[in-house]
Structures are given as structure tokens and as C-alpha cells.
mmCIF file with all atom_site columns, C-alpha atoms in Angstrom:
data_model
loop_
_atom_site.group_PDB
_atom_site.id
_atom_site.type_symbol
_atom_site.label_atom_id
_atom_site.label_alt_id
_atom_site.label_comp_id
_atom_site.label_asym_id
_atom_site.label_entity_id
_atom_site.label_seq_id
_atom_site.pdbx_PDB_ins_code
_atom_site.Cartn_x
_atom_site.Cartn_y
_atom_site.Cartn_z
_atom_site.occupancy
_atom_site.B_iso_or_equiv
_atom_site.pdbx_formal_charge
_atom_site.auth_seq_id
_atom_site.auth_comp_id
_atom_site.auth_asym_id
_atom_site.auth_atom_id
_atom_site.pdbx_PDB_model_num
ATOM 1   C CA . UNK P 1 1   ? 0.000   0.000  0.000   1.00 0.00 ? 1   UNK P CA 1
ATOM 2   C CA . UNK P 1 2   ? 3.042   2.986  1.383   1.00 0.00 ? 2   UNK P CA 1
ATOM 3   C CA . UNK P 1 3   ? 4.508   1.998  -2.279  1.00 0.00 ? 3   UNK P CA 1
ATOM 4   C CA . UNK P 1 4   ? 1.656   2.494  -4.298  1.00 0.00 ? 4   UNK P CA 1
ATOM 5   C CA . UNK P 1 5   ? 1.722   6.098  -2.526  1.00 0.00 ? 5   UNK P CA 1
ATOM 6   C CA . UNK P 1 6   ? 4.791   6.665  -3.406  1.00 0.00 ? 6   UNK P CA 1
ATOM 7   C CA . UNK P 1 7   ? 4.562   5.646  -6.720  1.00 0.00 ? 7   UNK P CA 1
ATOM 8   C CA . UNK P 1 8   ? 1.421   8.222  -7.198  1.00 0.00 ? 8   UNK P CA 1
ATOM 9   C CA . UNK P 1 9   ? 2.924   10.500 -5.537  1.00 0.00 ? 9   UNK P CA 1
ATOM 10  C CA . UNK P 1 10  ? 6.268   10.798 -7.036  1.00 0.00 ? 10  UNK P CA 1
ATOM 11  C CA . UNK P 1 11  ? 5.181   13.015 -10.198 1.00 0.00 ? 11  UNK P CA 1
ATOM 12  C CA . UNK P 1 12  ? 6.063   16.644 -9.564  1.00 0.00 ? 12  UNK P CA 1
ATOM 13  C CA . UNK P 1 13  ? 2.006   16.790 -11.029 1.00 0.00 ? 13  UNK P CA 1
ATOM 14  C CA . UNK P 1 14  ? 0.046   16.995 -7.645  1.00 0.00 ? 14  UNK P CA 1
ATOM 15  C CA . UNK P 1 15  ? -2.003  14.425 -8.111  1.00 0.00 ? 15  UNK P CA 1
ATOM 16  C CA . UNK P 1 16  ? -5.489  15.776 -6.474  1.00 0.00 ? 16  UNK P CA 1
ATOM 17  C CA . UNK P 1 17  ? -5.082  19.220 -7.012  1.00 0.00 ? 17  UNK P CA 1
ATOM 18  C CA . UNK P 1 18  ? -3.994  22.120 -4.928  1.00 0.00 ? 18  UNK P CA 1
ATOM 19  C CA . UNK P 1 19  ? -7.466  23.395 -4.509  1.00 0.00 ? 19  UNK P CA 1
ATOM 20  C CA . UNK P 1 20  ? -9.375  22.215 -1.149  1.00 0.00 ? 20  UNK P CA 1
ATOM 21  C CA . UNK P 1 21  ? -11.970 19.728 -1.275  1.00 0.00 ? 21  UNK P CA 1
ATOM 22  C CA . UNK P 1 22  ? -14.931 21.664 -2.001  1.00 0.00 ? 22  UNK P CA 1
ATOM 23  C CA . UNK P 1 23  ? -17.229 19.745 1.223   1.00 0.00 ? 23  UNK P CA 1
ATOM 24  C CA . UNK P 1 24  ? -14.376 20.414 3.748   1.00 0.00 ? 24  UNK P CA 1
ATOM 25  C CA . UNK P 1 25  ? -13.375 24.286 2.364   1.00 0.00 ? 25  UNK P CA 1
ATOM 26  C CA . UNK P 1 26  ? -17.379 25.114 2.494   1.00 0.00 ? 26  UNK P CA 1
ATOM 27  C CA . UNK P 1 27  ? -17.022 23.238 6.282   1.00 0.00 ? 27  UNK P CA 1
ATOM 28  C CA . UNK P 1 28  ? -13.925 24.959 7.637   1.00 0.00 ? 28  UNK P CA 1
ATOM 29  C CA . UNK P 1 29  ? -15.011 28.537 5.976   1.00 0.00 ? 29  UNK P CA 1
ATOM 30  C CA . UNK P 1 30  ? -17.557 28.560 9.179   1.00 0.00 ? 30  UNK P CA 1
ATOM 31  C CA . UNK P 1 31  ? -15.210 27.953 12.174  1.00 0.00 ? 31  UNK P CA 1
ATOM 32  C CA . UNK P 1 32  ? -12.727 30.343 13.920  1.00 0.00 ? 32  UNK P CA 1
ATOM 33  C CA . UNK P 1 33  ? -9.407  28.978 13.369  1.00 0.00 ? 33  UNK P CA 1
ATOM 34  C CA . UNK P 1 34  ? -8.050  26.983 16.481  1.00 0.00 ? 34  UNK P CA 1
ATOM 35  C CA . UNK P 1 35  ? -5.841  23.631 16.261  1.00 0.00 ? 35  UNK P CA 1
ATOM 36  C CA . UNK P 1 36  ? -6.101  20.717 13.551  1.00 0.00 ? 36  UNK P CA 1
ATOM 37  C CA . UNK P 1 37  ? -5.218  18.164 12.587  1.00 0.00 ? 37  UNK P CA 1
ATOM 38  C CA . UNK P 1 38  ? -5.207  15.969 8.840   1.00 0.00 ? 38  UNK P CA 1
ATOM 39  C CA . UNK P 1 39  ? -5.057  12.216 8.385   1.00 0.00 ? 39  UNK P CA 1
ATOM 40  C CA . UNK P 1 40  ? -3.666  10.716 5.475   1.00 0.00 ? 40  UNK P CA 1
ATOM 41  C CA . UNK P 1 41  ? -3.399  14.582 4.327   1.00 0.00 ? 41  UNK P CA 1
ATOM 42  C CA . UNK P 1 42  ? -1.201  13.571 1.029   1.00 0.00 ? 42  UNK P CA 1
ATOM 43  C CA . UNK P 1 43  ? 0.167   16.441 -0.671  1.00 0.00 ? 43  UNK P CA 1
ATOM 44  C CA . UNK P 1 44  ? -1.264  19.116 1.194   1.00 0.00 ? 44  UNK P CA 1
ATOM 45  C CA . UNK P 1 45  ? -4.092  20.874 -0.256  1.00 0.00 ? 45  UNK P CA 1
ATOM 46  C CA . UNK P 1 46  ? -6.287  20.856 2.649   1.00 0.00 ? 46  UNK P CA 1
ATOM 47  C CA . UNK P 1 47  ? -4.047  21.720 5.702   1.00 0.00 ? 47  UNK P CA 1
ATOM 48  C CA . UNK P 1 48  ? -2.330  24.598 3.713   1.00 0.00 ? 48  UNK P CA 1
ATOM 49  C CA . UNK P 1 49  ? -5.556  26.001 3.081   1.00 0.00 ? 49  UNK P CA 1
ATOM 50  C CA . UNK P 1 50  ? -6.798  25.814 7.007   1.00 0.00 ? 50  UNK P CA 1
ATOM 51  C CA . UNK P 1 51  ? -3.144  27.536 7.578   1.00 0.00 ? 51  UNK P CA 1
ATOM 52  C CA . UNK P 1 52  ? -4.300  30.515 5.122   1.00 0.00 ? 52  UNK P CA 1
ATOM 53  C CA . UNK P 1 53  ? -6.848  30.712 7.802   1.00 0.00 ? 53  UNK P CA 1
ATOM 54  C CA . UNK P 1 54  ? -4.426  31.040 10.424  1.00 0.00 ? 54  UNK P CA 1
ATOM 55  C CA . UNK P 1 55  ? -4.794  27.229 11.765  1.00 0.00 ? 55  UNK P CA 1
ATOM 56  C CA . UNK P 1 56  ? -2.149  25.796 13.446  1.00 0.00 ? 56  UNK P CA 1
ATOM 57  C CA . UNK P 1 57  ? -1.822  22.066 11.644  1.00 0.00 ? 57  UNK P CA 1
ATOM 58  C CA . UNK P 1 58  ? -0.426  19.544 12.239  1.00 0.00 ? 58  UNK P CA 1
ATOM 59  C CA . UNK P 1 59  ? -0.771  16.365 9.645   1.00 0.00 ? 59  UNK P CA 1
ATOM 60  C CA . UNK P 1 60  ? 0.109   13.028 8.713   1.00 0.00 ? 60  UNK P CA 1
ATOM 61  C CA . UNK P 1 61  ? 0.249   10.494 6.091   1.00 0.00 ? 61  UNK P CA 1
ATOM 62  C CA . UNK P 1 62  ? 2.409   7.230  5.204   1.00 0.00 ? 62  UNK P CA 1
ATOM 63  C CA . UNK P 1 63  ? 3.612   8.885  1.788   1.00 0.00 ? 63  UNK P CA 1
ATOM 64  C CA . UNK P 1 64  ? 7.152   10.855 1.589   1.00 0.00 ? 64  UNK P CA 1
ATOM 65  C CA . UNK P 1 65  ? 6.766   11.942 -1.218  1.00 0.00 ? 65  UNK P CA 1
ATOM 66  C CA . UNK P 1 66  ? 3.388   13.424 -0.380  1.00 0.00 ? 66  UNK P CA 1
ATOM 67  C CA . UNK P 1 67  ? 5.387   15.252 2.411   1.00 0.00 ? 67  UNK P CA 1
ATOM 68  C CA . UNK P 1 68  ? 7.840   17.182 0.256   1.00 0.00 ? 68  UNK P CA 1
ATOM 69  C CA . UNK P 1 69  ? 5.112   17.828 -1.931  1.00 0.00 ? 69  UNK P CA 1
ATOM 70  C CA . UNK P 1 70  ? 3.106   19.342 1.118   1.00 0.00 ? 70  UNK P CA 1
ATOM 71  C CA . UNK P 1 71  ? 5.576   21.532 2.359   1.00 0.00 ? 71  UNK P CA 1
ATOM 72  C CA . UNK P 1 72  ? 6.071   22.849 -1.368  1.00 0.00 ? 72  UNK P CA 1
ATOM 73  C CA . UNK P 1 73  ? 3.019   23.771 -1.116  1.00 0.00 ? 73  UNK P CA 1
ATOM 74  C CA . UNK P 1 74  ? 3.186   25.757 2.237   1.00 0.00 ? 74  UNK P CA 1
ATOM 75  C CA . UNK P 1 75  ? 5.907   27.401 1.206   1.00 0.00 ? 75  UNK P CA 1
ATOM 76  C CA . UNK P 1 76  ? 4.597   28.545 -2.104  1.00 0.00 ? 76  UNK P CA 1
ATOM 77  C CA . UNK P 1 77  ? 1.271   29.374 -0.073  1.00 0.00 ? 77  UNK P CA 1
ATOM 78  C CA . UNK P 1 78  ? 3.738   31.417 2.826   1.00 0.00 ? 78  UNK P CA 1
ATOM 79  C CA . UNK P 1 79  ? 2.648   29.258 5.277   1.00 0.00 ? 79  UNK P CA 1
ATOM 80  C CA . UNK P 1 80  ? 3.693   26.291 7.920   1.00 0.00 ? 80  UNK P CA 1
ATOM 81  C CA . UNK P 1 81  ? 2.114   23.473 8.421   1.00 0.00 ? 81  UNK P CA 1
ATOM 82  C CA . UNK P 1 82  ? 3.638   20.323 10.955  1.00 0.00 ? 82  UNK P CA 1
ATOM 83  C CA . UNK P 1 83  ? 4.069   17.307 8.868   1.00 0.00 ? 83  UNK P CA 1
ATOM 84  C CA . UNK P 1 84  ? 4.981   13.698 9.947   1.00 0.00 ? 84  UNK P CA 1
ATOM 85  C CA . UNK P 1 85  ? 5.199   10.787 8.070   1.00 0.00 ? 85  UNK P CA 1
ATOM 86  C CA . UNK P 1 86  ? 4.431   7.482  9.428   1.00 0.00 ? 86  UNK P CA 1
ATOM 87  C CA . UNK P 1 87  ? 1.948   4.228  9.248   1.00 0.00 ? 87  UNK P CA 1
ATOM 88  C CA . UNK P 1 88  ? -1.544  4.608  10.235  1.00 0.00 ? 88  UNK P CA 1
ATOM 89  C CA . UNK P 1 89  ? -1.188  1.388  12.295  1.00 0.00 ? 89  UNK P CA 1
ATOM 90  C CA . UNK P 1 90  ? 1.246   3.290  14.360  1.00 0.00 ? 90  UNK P CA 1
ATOM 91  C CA . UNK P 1 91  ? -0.386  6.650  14.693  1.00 0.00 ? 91  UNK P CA 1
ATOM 92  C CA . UNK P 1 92  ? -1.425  7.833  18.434  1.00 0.00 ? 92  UNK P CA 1
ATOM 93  C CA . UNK P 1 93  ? -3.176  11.262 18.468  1.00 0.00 ? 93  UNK P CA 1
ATOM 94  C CA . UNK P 1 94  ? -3.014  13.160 21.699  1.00 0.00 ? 94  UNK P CA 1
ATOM 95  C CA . UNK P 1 95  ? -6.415  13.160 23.723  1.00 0.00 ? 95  UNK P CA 1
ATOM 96  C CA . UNK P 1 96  ? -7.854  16.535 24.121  1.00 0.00 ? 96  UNK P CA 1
ATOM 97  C CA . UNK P 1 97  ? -5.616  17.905 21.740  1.00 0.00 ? 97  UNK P CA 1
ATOM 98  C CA . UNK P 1 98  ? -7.660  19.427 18.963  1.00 0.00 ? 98  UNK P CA 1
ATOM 99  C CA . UNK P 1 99  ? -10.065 21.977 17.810  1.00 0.00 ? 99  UNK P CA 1
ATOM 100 C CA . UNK P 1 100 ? -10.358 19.543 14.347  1.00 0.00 ? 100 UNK P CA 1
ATOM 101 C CA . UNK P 1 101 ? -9.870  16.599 12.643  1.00 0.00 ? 101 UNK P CA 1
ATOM 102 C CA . UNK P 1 102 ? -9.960  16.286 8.899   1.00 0.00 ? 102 UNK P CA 1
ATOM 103 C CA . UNK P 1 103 ? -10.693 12.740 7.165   1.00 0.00 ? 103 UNK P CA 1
ATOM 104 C CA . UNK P 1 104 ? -11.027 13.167 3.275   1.00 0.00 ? 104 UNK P CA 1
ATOM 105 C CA . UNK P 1 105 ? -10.913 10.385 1.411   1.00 0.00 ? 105 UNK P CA 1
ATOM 106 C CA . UNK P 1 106 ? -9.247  8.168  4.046   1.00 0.00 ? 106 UNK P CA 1
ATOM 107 C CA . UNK P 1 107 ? -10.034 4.571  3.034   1.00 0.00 ? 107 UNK P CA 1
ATOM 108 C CA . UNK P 1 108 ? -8.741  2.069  5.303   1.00 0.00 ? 108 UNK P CA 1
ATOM 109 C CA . UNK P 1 109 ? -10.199 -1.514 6.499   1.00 0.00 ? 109 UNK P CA 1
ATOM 110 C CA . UNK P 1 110 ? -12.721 -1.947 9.487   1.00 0.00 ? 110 UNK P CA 1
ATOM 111 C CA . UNK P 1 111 ? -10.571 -2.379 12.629  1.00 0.00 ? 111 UNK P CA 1
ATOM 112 C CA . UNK P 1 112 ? -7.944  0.499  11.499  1.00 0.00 ? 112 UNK P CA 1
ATOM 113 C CA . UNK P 1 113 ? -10.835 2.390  10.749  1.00 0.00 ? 113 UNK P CA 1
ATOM 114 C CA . UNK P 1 114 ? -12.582 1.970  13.972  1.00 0.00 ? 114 UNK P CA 1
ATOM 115 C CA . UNK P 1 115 ? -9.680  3.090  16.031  1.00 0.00 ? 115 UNK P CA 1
ATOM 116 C CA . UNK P 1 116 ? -8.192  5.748  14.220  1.00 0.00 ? 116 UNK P CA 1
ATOM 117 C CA . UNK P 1 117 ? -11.869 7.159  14.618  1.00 0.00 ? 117 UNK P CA 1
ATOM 118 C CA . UNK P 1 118 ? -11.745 6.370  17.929  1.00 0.00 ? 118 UNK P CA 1
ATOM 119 C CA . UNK P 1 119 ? -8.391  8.201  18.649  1.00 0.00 ? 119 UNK P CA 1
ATOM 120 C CA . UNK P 1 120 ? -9.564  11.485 16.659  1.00 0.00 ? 120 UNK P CA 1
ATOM 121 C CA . UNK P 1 121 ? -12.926 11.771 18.795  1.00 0.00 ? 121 UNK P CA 1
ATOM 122 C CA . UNK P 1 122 ? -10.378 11.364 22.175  1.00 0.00 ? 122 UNK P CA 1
ATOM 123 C CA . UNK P 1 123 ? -8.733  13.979 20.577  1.00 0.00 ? 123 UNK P CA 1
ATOM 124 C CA . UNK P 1 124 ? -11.154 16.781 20.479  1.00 0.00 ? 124 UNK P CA 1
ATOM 125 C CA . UNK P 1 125 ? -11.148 19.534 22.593  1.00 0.00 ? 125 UNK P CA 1
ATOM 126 C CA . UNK P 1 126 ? -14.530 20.464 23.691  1.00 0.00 ? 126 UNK P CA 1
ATOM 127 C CA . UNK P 1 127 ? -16.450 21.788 21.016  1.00 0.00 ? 127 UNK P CA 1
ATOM 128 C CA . UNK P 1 128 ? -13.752 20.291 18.758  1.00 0.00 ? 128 UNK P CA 1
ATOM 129 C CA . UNK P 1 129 ? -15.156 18.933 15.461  1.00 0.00 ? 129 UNK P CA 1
ATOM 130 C CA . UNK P 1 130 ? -14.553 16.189 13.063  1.00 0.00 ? 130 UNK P CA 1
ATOM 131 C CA . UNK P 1 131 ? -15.087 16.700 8.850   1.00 0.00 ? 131 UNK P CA 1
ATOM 132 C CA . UNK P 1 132 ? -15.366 13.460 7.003   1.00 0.00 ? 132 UNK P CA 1
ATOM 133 C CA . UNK P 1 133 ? -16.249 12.768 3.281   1.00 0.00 ? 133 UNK P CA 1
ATOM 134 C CA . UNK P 1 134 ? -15.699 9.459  2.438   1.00 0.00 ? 134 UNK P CA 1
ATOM 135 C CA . UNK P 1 135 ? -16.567 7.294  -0.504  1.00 0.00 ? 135 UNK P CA 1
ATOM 136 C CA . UNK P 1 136 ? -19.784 5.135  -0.073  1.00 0.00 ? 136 UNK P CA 1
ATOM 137 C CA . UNK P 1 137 ? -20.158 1.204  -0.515  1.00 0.00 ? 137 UNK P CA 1
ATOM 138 C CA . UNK P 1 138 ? -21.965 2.653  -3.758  1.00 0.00 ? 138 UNK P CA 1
ATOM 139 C CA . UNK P 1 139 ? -19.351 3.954  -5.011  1.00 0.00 ? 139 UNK P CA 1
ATOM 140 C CA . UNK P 1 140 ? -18.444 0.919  -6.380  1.00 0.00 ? 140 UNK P CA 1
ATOM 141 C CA . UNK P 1 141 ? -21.085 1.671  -9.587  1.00 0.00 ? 141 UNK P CA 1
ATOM 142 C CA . UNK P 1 142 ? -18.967 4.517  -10.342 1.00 0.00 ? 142 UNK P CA 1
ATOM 143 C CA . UNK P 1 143 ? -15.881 5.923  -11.901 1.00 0.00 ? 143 UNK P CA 1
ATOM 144 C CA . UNK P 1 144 ? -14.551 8.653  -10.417 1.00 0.00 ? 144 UNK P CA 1
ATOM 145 C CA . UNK P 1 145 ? -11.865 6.809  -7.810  1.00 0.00 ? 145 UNK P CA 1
ATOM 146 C CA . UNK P 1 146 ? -11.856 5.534  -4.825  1.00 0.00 ? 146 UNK P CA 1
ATOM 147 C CA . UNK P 1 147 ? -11.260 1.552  -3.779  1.00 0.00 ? 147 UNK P CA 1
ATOM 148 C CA . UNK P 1 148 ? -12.468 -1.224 -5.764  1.00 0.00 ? 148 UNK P CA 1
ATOM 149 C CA . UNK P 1 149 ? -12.886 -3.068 -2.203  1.00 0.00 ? 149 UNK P CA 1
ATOM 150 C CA . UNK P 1 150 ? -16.045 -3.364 -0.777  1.00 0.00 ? 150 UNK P CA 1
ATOM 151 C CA . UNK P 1 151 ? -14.403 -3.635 2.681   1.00 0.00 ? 151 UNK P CA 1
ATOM 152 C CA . UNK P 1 152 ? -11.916 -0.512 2.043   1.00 0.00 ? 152 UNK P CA 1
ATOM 153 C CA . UNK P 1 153 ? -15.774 1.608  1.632   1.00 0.00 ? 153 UNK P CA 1
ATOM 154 C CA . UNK P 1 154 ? -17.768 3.423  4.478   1.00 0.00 ? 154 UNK P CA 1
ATOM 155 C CA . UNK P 1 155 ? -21.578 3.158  5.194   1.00 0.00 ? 155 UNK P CA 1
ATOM 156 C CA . UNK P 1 156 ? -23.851 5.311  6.830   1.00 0.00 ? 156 UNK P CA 1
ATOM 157 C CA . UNK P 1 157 ? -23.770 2.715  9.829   1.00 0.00 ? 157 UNK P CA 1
ATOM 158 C CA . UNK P 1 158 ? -20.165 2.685  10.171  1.00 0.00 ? 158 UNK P CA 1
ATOM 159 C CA . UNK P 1 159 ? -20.051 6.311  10.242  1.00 0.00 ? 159 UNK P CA 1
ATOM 160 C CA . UNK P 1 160 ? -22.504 6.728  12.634  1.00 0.00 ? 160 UNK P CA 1
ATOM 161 C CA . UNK P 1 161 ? -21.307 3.967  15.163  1.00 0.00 ? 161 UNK P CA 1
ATOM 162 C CA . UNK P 1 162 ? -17.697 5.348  14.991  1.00 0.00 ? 162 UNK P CA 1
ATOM 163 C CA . UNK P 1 163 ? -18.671 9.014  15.926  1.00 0.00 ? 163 UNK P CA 1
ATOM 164 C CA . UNK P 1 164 ? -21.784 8.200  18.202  1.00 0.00 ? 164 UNK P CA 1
ATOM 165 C CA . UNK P 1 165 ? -20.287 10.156 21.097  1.00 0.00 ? 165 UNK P CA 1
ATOM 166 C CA . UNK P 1 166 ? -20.198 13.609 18.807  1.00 0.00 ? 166 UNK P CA 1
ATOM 167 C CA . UNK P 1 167 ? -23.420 15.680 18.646  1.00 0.00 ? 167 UNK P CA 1
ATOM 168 C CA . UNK P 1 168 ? -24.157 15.489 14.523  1.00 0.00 ? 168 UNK P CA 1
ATOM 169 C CA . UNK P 1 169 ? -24.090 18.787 12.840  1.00 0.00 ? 169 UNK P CA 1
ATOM 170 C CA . UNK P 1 170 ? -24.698 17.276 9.303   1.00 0.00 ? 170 UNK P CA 1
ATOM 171 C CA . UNK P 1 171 ? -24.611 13.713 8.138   1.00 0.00 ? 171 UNK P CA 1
ATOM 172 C CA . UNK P 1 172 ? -25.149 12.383 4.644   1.00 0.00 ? 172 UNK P CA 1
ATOM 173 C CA . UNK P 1 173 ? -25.080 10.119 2.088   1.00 0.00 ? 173 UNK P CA 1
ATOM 174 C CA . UNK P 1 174 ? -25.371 12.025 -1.526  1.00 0.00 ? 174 UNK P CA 1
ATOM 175 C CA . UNK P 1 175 ? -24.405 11.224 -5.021  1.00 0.00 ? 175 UNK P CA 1
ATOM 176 C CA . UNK P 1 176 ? -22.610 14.399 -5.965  1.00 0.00 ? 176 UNK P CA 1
ATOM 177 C CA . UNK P 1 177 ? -20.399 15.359 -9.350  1.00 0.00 ? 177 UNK P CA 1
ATOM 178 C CA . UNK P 1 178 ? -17.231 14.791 -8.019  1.00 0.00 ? 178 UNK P CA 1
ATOM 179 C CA . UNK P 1 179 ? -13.725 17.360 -9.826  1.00 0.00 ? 179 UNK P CA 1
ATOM 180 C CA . UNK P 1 180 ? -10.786 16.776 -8.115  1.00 0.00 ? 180 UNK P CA 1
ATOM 181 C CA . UNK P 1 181 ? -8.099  15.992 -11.119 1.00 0.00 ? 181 UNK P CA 1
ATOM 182 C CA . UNK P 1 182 ? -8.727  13.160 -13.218 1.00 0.00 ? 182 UNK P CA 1
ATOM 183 C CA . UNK P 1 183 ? -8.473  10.508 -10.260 1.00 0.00 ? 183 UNK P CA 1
ATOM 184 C CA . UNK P 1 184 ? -11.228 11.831 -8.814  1.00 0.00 ? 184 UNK P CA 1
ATOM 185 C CA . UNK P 1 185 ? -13.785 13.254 -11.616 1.00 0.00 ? 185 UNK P CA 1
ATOM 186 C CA . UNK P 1 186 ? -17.269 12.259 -12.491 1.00 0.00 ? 186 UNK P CA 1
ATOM 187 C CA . UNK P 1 187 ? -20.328 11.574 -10.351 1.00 0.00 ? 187 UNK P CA 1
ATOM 188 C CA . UNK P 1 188 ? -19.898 9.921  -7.159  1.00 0.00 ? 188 UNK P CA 1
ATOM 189 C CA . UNK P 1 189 ? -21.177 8.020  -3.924  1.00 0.00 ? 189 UNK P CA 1
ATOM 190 C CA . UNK P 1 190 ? -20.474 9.823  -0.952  1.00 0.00 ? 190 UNK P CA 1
ATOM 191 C CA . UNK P 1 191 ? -21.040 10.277 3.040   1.00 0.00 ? 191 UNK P CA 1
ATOM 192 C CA . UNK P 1 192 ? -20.594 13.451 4.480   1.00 0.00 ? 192 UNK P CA 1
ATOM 193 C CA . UNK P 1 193 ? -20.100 14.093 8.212   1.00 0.00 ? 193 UNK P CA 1
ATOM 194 C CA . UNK P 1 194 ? -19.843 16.650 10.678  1.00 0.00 ? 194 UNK P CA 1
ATOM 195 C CA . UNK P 1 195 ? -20.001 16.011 14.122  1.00 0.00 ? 195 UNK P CA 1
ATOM 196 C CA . UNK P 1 196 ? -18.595 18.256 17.267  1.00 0.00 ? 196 UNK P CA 1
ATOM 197 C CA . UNK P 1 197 ? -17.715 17.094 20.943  1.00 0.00 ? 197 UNK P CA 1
ATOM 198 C CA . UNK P 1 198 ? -20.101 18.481 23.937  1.00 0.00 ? 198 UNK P CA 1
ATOM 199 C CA . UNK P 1 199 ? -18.713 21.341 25.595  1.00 0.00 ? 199 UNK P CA 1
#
């Protein structure tokens, strides 16, 4: 899996885009800017865009490449961002830690799932949010990316079970015309979650 990253990765062509992802930008346009953090962030176009807003980020992903490419990006953007690389099997978040967490496009199987959702809702402050968009088990009638495994797909039910101790601010499952490069163009099955900790 880390090498096929790589591999897609390598191309001085960011792969996704250096736009935001249009469900996250419209999500993170309505907060004040606080602490976040990105999961499986890739090259970068979402956590330099929350550090336009004057977010502090942190983010991660298994992909080197996808590092260098992030910090490009910053830097062309005149902006920091906190990048690590490392496996998501090995990731521990720090509880009570942040004002965010960003999953877009994160497609991982069941039990990794499970607790790396687990970890980010630990990690909210109070008030702290989570932004998912995720491709559904649909999504396999389509196109326009995402994995051809059933079991690598999210469901309405997972999504719901893995965040049920977050107060739901908007939940979804919508087929929507998806333009994110040509990996990820055309329509497409997706959930769409926010959620935010009690205060």
C-alpha cells in the first residue's frame, strides 16, 4: 500500500489538485481557526488552506513523497504546516488535543478504521469537530476513484457507530459530481459528516 503512494505521488504533477476539497473548504469557511489536525493529508491541499486561515496544523500520512510535496506547497502558499510521516497502524493522536480533525478520502479496512476514529474523537477539545467525506459502498457503480474493495468503503452505519459520542451537525449520504483531477472526476457516492464534541 506505502509503495503504491509513493509511486502516485512521485510526479512533480500533484495528483489531487492544490485546490481544497470543495465539502471540507465550504465546512472549515464557518469555524474560527483553532488547532487541527489531517489524516492521510497527502500532498497538502487541505491543511495549507486551514493555515491561510491562520490554523495551526499539524498532519500526517504514510507517503514521503506526499510530504515534500506538502511543504512545497506551504511554502509557495507562505505558510507552515507540521508534517509527519508514518503508518496509520502506528499513529497515536493526543487526547484533548484538537479543535479539528480532517478525514477526506481516508479509506482504510474496518478495525484500522474503527480506532483511528476512535483516537480522533479522544482527541477533540470540547467543542472540537470532526469533517469526514468518504466514498460510499456505492461507489463501487462509479468511476470517479476511490477503492475497488467493498471492505476498504464506508456506510452510513459505520459512520454513525464510529462518531456516536459527537453531537451530529450534518450527516449524509449524496451522489454528488465529483472534480478533483482526473483521479477523482465524475459523479460519485459519498457520506458526508460533521459532528462536534459536547462542551
Amino acid at each position: 500500500m506505502k509503495e503504491m503512494w509513493e509511486e502516485r505521488f512521485a510526479n512533480e504533477e500533484f495528483v489531487y489538485g492544490t485546490d481544497p476539497n470543495q465539502f471540507y473548504k465550504d465546512e472549515i469557511d464557518k469555524l474560527q481557526p483553532g488547532k487541527a489536525l489531517f489524516i492521510g493529508e497527502g500532498e497538502g491541499r487541505n491543511s495549507v488552506y486551514a493555515a491561510k486561515l491562520g490554523w495551526q496544523v499539524d498532519a500526517t500520512d504514510w507517503s514521503e513523497n506526499a510530504k515534500k510535496k506538502a511543504l512545497e506547497l506551504a511554502k509557495t502558499n507562505k505558510v507552515e504546516i507540521n508534517y509527519e510521516n508514518g503508518s496509520f497502524e502506528d499513529l497515536h493522536i493526543k487526547e484533548n488535543e484538537y479543535d479539528l480533525v480532517v478525514f477526506i478520502f481516508i479509506h482504510v479496512y474496518p478495525e484500522l478504521r474503527e480506532n483511528l476514529h476512535s483516537q480522533a474523537v479522544k482527541s477533540l477539545k470540547p467543542g472540537g469537530r470532526i469533517i469526514l467525506e468518504a466514498y460510499d459502498k456505492d461507489q463501487l457503480k462509479y468511476n470517479s476513484g476511490g477503492p475497488k474493495d467493498p471492505n476498504l468503503l464506508y456506510s452510513l452505519e459505520d459512520i454513525y457507530t464510529d462518531f456516536n459520542e459527537l453531537e451530529i451537525d450534518s450527516f449524509s449520504k449524496d451522489v454528488i459530481y465529483l472534480k478533483e483531477s482526473r483521479l477523482h472526476e465524475g459523479d460519485a457516492s459519498v457520506i458526508r459528516y460533521v459532528g462536534h464534541k459536547s462542551a
